[in-house]
Amino acid sequence: MKLSLALAALCAASASAFAPAAVAPRAVTASGSALNSFASTIFDVRDVDFADTKEQIVKGGRDLFPLLPKAFEGIKEVGVIGWGSQAPAQAQNLRDSLNEAGMDVKVRIGLREGSSSFEEAREVGFSEDADTLGEMYDVIKKSDLVMLLISDAAQAALYKEIFAAMKPGATLGLSHGFLLGYLDSIGEKFPEDMDVIAVCPKGMGPSVRRLYEQGKEVNGAGINASFAVHQDVSGKATELALGWGVALGSPFMFETSLSSEYRSDIYGERGILLGAVHGIVESLYRRYQRQGMSPEEAFNQSCESITGNIVKIISTKGIKAVYDGLSGDDKEVFKQAYSASYMPAKEILQEIYDEVSSGNEIRTVIMHGKRLDKFPVGKIDGTDTWQVGEKVRSERDEENIPLNPFTAGVYVATMMAQIDVLLEAGHPYSEVVNESVIEAVDSLCPYMHYRGVAFMVDNCSFTAKTGSRKWAPRFDYILDQLAYTAVDNGKPVDQDLISAFENHKVHAAVEECCKLRPTVDISVGSSSSTKEIVIE
């Protein structure tokens, strides 16, 4: 994998610029006082009860497209900068939605000169002849809204040039809070004379586009998004952020802050979204073979059970529905696995959150980038686990994928531990559920089921890849060394842990989010104008 110029420039900077920063988590308020309270004169802001808190959201839908002209008032040129995971999906969704709304707004793609992505952008309708495709700084200079969707590393390397190129009065739009984390770590800020907003879909870019396409006949479907208004000089930033989310096809949008977003997002992808599920599968695959299963059956009972059964139940019915659907011996096996796995998983998850919050995890990404010339990132899909997985997928009977109760106990325990770390840090339920549950079960796991966990690890963003490879072995080892040995040695089930799980307030929040989910399930194998980026 070649090192981009932007990443190379970033890696030349000293990683010592990153100093741990104090974290000031937002408090979760009691019911009756709306959390994330915001106002809109364009979109309907509604209260939603998530467990014991009341939060505010805007529900999306294609029926809201006629309101987009008001939300985008004053925006004539939108520059989508980059062509990675999010940019192709967001650019196409935005273009299509604004066109359907009858708006004369140009959506233009800006790419680094000489980028191989020019051809991919042309294939989906952007072109130099139509003035919808050009060199990134030329596009930035023309844009009223600059949607900066280049990689985290490139943003950190090029932010000064990007800020300088933006015209007066333009709005900076982000889909991740990483840049704020980087600026905070080096004592710098966004220019004070510009609006800074974020719309952050809780799923990978291809899923944002696929669900948008698949939901055209049912008043829309897509990926939920958080939004943040970091700076509002114009007084219009909230309306624009909400309009952006509606145009992407988000079923609902909830408010966050840039700092809260990057802490929960970077943490989540190292946990149950990617790193933890990778470690869980590796550890269970070996365990089940030690118990006498064939490699194929061990993969079925570990990975397939998660991506093809457990997460589908969680997606539509909630986390507790997995547990409630078990009976007799199976429920006892779940309890044993859950009781033994929760604290070991939480130990690692708390460490991850602390590393992200302090800035250390950003520093890890930077230092890893500095080593790429000497130590290129290899692929993980050649190991026995993932080779057997390819064979299992090729012979899969979708209607007969097992729900292994031990696997379910380990997976659900890790998910609940991730949730508890975020709640204890003050993150609201809307963010917790989306970052720890919905993004896993409605976006990432469907792709893992289709192409494999290893495929996701090998082809995700550099930031996510770095985190998954770093933390997956930690989950693997601690579960093998502490959780599974506890079960094998006959350690009694911790009934307090089980009771806490059974009565956890997050279940009500997840069930509420299930009511707001799209009416269609993502079809990762259907034809689409989006392309998954595959690293050879």
Coordinates of C-alpha atoms in Angstrom, one line a residue, residues 43-44 46 57-65 218-225 242-243 245-254 516:
F43 CA -37.2 20.9 10.7
D44 CA -39.3 19.3 13.3
R46 CA -38.9 16.1 18.6
I57 CA -33.6 14.4 17.4
V58 CA -34.7 15.3 13.9
K59 CA -36.3 12.4 12.0
G60 CA -35.3 12.3 8.3
G61 CA -37.1 11.2 5.2
R62 CA -37.4 12.0 1.5
D63 CA -40.6 13.9 2.3
L64 CA -38.3 16.5 3.9
F65 CA -36.5 17.3 0.6
V218 CA -40.1 3.8 1.0
N219 CA -39.5 7.5 1.9
G220 CA -35.9 6.9 2.5
A221 CA -33.4 4.7 4.2
G222 CA -29.9 5.4 5.2
I223 CA -27.5 5.5 8.1
N224 CA -28.2 7.5 11.3
A225 CA -25.9 10.5 11.7
L242 CA -29.6 19.3 9.7
G243 CA -30.2 19.8 5.9
G245 CA -28.0 15.0 7.2
V246 CA -31.5 14.9 5.6
A247 CA -29.9 15.1 2.2
L248 CA -27.7 12.1 3.0
G249 CA -30.8 10.1 3.8
S250 CA -30.2 9.7 7.6
P251 CA -33.3 8.2 9.3
F252 CA -32.6 10.4 12.3
M253 CA -30.0 12.9 13.5
F254 CA -28.9 13.6 17.0
L516 CA -36.4 4.6 14.2

